[in-house]
Structure formats: structure tokens, C-alpha cells
Short mmCIF file of C-alpha atoms in Angstrom, two decimals:
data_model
loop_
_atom_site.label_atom_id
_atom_site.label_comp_id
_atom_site.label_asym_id
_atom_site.label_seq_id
_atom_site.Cartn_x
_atom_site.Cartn_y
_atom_site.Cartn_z
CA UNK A 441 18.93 -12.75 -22.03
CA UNK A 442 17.26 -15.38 -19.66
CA UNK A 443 13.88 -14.16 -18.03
CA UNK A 444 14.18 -13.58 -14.23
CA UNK A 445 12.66 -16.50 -13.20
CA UNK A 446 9.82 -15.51 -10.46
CA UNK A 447 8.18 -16.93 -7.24
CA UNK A 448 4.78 -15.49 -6.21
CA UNK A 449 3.25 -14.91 -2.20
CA UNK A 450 0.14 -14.55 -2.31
CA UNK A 451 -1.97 -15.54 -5.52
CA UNK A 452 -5.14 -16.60 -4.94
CA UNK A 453 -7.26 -18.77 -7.09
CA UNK A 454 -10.59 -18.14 -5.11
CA UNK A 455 -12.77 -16.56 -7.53
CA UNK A 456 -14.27 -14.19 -5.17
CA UNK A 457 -11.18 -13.09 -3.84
CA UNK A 458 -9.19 -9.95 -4.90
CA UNK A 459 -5.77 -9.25 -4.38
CA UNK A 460 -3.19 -7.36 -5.93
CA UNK A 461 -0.96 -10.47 -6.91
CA UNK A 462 -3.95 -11.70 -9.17
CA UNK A 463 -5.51 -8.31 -10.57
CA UNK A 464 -2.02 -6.61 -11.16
CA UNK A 465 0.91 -8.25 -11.00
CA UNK A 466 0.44 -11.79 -12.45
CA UNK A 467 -1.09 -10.14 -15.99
CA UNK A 468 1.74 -8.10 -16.00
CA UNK A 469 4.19 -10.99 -15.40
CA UNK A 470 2.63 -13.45 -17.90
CA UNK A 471 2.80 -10.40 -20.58
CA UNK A 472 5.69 -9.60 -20.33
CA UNK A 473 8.87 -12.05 -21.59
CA UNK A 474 11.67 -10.69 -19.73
CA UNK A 475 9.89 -12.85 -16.44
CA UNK A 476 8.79 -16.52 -15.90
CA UNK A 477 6.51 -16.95 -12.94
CA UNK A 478 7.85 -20.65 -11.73
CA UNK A 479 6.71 -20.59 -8.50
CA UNK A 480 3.60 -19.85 -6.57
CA UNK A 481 3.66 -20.14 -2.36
CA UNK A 482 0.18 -19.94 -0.61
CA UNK A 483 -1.48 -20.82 2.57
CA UNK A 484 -0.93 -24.85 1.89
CA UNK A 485 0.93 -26.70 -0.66
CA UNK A 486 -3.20 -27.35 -2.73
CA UNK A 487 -4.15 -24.09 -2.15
CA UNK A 488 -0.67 -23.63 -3.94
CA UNK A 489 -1.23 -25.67 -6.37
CA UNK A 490 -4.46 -25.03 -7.39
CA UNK A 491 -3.58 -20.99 -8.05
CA UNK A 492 -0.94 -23.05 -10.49
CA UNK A 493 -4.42 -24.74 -12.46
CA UNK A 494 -6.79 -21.75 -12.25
CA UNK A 495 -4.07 -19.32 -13.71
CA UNK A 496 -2.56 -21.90 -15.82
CA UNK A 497 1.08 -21.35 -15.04
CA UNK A 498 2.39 -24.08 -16.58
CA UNK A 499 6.51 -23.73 -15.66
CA UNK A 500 5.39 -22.80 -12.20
CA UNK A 501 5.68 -25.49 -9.28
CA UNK A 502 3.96 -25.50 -5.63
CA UNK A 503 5.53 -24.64 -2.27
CA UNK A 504 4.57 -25.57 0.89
CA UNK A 505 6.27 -23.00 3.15
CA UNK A 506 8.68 -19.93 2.81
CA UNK A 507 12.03 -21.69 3.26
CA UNK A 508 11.69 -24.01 0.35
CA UNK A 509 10.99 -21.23 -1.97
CA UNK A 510 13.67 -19.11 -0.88
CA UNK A 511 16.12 -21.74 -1.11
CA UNK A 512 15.39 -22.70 -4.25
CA UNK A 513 18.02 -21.95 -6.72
CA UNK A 514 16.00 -21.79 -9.28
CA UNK A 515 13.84 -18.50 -8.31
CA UNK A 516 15.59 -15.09 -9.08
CA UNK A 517 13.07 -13.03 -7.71
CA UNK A 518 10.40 -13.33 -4.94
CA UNK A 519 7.18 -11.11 -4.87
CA UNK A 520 5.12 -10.82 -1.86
CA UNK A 521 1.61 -10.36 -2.30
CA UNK A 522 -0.14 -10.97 1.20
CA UNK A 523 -1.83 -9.51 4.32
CA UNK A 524 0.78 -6.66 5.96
CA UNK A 525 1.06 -8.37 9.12
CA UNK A 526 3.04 -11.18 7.54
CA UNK A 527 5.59 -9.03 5.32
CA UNK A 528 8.38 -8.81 8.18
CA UNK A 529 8.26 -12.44 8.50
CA UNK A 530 8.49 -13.57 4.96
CA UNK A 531 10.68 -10.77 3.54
CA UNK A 532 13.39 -11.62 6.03
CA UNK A 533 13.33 -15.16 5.54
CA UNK A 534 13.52 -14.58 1.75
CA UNK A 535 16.31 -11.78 2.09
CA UNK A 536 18.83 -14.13 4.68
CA UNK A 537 18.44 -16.33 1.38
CA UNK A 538 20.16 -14.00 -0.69
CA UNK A 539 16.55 -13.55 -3.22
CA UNK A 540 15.96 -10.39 -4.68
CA UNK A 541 12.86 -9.13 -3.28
CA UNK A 542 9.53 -7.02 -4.34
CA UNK A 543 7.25 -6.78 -1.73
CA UNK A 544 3.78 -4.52 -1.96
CA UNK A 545 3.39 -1.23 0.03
CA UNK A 546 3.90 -0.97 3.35
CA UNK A 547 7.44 -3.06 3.98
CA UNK A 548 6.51 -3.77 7.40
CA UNK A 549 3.99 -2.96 10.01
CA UNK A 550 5.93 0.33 11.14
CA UNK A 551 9.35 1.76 10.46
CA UNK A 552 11.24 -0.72 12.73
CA UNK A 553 10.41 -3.03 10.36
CA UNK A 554 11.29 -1.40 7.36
CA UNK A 555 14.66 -0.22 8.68
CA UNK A 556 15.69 -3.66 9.44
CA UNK A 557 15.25 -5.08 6.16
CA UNK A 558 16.71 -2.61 4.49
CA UNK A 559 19.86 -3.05 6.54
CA UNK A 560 19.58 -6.40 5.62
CA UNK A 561 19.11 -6.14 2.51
CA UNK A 562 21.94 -3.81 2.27
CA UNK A 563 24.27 -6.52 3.75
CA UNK A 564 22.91 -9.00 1.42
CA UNK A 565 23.79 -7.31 -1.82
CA UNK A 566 19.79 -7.79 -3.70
CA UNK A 567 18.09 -5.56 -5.19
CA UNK A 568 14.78 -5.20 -3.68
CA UNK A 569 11.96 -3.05 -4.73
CA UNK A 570 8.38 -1.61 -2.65
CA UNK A 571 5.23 -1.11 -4.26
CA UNK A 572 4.73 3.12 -4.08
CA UNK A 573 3.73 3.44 -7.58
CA UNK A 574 1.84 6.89 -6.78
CA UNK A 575 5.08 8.94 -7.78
CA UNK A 576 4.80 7.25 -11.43
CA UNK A 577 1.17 8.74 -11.91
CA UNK A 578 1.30 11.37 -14.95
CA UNK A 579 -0.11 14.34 -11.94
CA UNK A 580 3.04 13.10 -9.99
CA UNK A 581 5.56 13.42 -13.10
CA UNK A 582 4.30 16.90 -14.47
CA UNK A 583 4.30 18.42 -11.16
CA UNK A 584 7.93 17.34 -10.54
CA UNK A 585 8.93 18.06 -14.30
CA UNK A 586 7.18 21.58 -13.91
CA UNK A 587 8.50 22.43 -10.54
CA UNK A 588 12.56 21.33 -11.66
CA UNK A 589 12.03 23.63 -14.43
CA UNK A 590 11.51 26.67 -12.31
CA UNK A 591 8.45 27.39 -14.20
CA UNK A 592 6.77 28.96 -10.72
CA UNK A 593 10.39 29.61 -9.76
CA UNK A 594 11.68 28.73 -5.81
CA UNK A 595 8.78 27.09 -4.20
CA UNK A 596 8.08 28.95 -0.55
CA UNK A 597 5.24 26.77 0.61
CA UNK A 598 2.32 23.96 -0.10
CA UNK A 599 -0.57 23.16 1.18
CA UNK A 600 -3.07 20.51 0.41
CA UNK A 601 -6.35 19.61 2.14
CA UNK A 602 -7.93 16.26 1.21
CA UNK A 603 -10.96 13.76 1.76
CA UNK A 604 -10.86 9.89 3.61
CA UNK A 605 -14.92 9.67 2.97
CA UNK A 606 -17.08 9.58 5.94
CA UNK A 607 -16.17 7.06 8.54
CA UNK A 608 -17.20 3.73 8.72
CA UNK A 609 -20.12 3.28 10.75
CA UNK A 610 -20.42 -0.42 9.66
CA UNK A 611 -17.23 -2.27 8.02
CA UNK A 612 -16.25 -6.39 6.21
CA UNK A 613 -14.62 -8.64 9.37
CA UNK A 614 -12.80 -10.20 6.24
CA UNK A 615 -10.42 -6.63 6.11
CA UNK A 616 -10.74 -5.77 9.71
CA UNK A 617 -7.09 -4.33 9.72
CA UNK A 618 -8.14 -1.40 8.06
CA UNK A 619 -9.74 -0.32 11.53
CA UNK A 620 -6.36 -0.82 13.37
CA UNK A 621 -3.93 1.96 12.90
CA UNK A 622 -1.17 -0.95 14.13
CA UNK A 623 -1.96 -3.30 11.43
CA UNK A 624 0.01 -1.50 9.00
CA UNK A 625 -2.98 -1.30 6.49
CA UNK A 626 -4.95 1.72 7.76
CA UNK A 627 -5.90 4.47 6.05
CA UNK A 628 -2.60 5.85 7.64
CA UNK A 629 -0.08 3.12 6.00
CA UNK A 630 -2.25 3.55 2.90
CA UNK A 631 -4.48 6.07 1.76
CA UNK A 632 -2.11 9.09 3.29
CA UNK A 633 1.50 7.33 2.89
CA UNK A 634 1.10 6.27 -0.86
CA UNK A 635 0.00 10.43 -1.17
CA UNK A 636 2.89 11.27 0.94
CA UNK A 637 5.37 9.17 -1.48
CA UNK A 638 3.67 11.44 -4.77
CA UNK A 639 3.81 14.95 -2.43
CA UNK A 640 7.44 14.48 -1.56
CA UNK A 641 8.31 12.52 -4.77
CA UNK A 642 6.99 16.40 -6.28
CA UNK A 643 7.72 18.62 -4.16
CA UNK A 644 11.00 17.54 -1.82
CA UNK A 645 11.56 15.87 1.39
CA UNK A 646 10.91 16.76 4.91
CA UNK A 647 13.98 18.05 6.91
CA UNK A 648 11.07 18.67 10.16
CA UNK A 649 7.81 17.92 10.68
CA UNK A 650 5.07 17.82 13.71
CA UNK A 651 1.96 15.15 13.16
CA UNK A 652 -1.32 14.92 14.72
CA UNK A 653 -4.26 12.32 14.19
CA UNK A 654 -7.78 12.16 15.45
CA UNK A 655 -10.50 9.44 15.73
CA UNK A 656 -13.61 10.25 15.66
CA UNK A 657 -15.66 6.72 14.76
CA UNK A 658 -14.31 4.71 17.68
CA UNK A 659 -17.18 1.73 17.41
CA UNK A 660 -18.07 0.09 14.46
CA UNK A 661 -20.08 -3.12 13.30
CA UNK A 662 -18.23 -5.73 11.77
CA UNK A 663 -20.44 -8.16 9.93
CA UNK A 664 -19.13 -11.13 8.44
CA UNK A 665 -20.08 -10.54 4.82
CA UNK A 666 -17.95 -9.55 1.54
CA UNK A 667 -17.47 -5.73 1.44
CA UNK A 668 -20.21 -5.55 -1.69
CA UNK A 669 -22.85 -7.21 0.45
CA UNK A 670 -22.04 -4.99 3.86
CA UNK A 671 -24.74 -2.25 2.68
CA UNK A 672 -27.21 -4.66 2.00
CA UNK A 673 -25.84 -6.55 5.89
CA UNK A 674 -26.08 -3.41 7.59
CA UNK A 675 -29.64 -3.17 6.64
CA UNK A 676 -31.23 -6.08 7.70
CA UNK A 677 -31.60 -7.09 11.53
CA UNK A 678 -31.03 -10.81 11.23
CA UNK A 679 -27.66 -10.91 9.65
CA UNK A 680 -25.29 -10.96 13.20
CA UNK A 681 -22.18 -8.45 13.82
CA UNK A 682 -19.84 -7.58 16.78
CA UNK A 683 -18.97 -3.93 17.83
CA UNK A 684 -15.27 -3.39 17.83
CA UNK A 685 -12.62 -0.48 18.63
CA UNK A 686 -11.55 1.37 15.37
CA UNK A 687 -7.86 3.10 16.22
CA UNK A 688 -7.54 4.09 12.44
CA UNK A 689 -7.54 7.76 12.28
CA UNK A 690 -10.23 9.93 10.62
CA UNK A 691 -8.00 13.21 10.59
CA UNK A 692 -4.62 13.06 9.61
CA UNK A 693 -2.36 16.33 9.73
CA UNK A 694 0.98 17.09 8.89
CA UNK A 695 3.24 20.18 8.76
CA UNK A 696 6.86 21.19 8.79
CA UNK A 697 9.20 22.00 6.39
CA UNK A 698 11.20 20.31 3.38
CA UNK A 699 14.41 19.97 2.69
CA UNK A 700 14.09 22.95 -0.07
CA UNK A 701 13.14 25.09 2.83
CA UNK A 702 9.56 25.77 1.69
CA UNK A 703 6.79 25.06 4.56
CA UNK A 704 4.31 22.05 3.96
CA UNK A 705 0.77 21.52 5.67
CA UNK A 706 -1.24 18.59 4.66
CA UNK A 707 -4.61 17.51 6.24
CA UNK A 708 -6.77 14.53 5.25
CA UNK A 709 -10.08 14.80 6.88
CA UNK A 710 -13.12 12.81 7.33
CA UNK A 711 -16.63 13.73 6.15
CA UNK A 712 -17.99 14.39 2.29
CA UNK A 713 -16.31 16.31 -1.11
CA UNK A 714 -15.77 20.09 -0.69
CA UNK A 715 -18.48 22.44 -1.70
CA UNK A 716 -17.03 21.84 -5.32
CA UNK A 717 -16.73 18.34 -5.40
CA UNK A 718 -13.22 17.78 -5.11
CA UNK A 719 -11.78 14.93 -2.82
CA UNK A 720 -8.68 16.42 -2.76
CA UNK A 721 -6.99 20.60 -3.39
CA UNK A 722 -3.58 21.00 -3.67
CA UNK A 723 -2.11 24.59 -3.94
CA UNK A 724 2.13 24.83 -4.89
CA UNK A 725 3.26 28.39 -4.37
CA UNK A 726 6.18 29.67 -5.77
CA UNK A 727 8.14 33.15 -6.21
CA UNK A 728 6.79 33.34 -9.73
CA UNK A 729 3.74 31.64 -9.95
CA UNK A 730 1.49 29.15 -8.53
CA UNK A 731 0.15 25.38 -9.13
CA UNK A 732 -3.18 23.93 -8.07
CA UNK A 733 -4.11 20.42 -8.39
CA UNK A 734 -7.49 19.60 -7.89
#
């Protein structure tokens, strides 16, 4: 069988840079022979083309824009691999094309989003996939393996109280969208929702639920530095910053009840470990028995 031939959004040969399209998904890609990458799309047709040299993707050719990647015929499958904010945009373009799609976690920048590509995606006939890999983690498999059994028997309720860290007093202006709950890559869209995907990937869906978020940290100082210099920025008095308005929440609850009829309360709080060190406690009760993941 052919290798799905792929097109990457999103790879960046600046060696400084991070990014999941270069630390994850291009190894991956080049390991494994069922794919070809054989084409890479950045912010300009050199910038393109020089991801091509550094990574040395020899089949792979440059784009210059969205439209001439998804219209080539030669690309089965398109993976985006860029700032949140843009995902609506480029998804749609590459899904009216008829391309199968991967695109990293969140789809959009709120549900709206999401909904509408799946529609069309739906109408399209592609298979399209989004990055939540937390349900694959072996905690995430034994819990769901253990709770199908009926090892604790019916589950009646969960609860699960959890750790963001202290909030940022100072933060990188390079990844200021993780201070804006909007931006789609907040602690919110991140942090809570790839947790979310695990806990009702476990435990069942919500049929009801009532939310509730708090911000505590509303200024912080953005310096214009890479996020392992900002301690070293934040202490010295010549290195300039600007103040800015951090929506991002610090507490995040959730309750209601799943589809299995069992009652759920979550809560992600700022501020340091528990008095045992754990960043995160997570207590299953069943009939029979009970689970606690720590």
C-alpha cells in the first residue's frame, strides 16, 4: 500500500523555536513508512522552504499559501500545526478541498467553530482527526478498563480536585494567548479540556452540568523575552515590559452529572501542591469499591 502522502502547517526550522509539528509529529512521520511528508506550508514560501533544508525532507515541496496546498492533488492528508487563532481559517479552507484533515487540540477558538467544521466535514466525506491524546495515557486506559469491568461495581459519584500552579505574576509576550481566555489556548482550552477529554473518556459523559471560573491575577508583566529567560527578565529593572489584562481563569469548577447517572465535581485551582505533594487527587466511588488517582 502507497504511504498517505502528507502536507505540514506549521513546521518551523528556527532553532529556538518549539512547536508541536517539529518535537512530535514530524519524528513520528519520518519513522514511520505508512506516511510521506511532501509538503511543508509556513509563514512565506523561504520560511517554507527552508523547514524543507533544516529537516531534510527531501520529497517535500514549498507552499506559499493555504489554497495551493489544499488543491494539490498530490497531498492526502493535511496537518495543522499553528497558533489556535488561525485553525478555523485554515481547516476550512483545507476541508471545502475535500483533504483529510488532523489538526492539534483545540479545533477552533470556541465551540462555534468546532461545530462548523465538523458539519463540514461531515458533508465532505474526510476523515479528520483532533489532537486529545490524554484518553490514550496508560492512567486513562486502566481506569476505563477497570471501571467497564465492574471491578468497583456502578459508579455513584467522582470527584477530583487539581493544581494550575500559582498565577503568573510575570509572563513571555511571545505566548501572550495563554492570558486570554478567548484565544482558545488558555489554561481553559488546554490544561482543563485535554483533562476533561481523559475524565469523561474514563468515567462517561455529561448529560448536565453548571460551570464557574474565577480570576484572580488580573495584571501581569509581559516582557519580551523567551519563556526560559522571563525569571532572569523579571529580575532585572532595565529589561522593559507592559502590564496587560489576564482573562484566563485561575479557578476552574465543574459539576453535574454524567450520562451513567453518577454526580461529577471537578475543581482546578490556583496556588501550590497539596499538603502531600500531589498536583492533582482523583477519588472514583463505586457501589463496591473505590479508585483514587493521585
Amino acid at each position: 500500500m502507497a504511504p498517505t502522502r502528507v502536507g505540514i502547517i506549521g513546521l518551523s526550522a528556527n532553532p529556538s523555536g518549539s512547536g508541536w509539528a517539529k518535537t512530535a509529529h514530524l519524528p513520528y512521520l519520518k519513522a514511520n513508512p505508512n506516511f510521506e511528508v511532501i509538503g511543508v506550508l509556513n509563514s512565506s514560501l523561504a520560511s517554507s522552504q527552508a523547514a524543507i533544508d533544516t529537516f531534510q525532507l527531501s520529497a517535500a515541496k514549498p507552499f506559499a499559501d493555504v489554497d495551493s496546498m489544499a488543491s494539490d492533488p498530490d497531498i492526502d492528508l493535511v496537518v495543522i500545526c499553528v497558533e489556535v487563532k488561525m485553525h478555523y481559517t485554515i481547516a476550512k479552507t483545507i476541508l471545502e478541498h475535500g483533504k483529510n484533515l488532523f489538526c492539534e487540540w483545540p479545533l477552533g477558538q470556541n465551540s462555534d467553530d468546532a461545530i462548523q467544521l465538523a458539519k463540514l466535514a461531515k458533508q465532505k466525506g474526510v476523515q479528520t482527526f483532533v489532537d486529545l491524546e490524554s484518553r490514550l495515557s496508560p492512567v486513562s486506559v486502566k481506569l476505563r478498563e477497570l471501571i467497564g469491568s465492574g471491578q468497583i461495581g456502578k459508579v455513584t459519584s467522582t470527584d477530583v480536585i487539581g493544581t494550575l500552579g500559582p498565577p503568573p505574576k510575570v509572563w513571555g509576550e511571545r505566548v501572550a494567548f495563554y492570558l486570554d481566555v478567548k484565544s482558545g489556548q488558555s489554561p481553559l482550552n488546554t490544561r482543563f479540556a485535554h483533562f476533561i477529554d481523559a475524565f469523561c473518556y474514563s468515567v462517561g459523559e455529561f448529560e448536565s452540568f453548571q460551570s464557574l471560573l474565577a480570576t484572580h491575577q488580573k495584571e501581569v508583566k509581559l516582557y519580551n523575552v523567551p519563556m526560559s529567560q522571563l525569571a532572569e527578565a523579571a529580575m532585572d529593572p532595565r529589561i522593559p515590559y507592559k502590564t496587560v489584562e489576564r482573562t484566563s481563569p485561575d479557578e476552574i469548577l465543574l459539576q453535574g452529572k454524567l450520562t451513567n447517572g453518577a454526580l461529577a465535581a471537578i475543581h482546578l485551582r490556583s496556588g501550590e501542591n497539596d499538603a502531600d505533594g500531589n498536583l492533582l487527587r482523583w477519588i472514583i466511588t463505586g457501589a463496591d469499591g473505590l479508585i483514587e488517582v493521585t
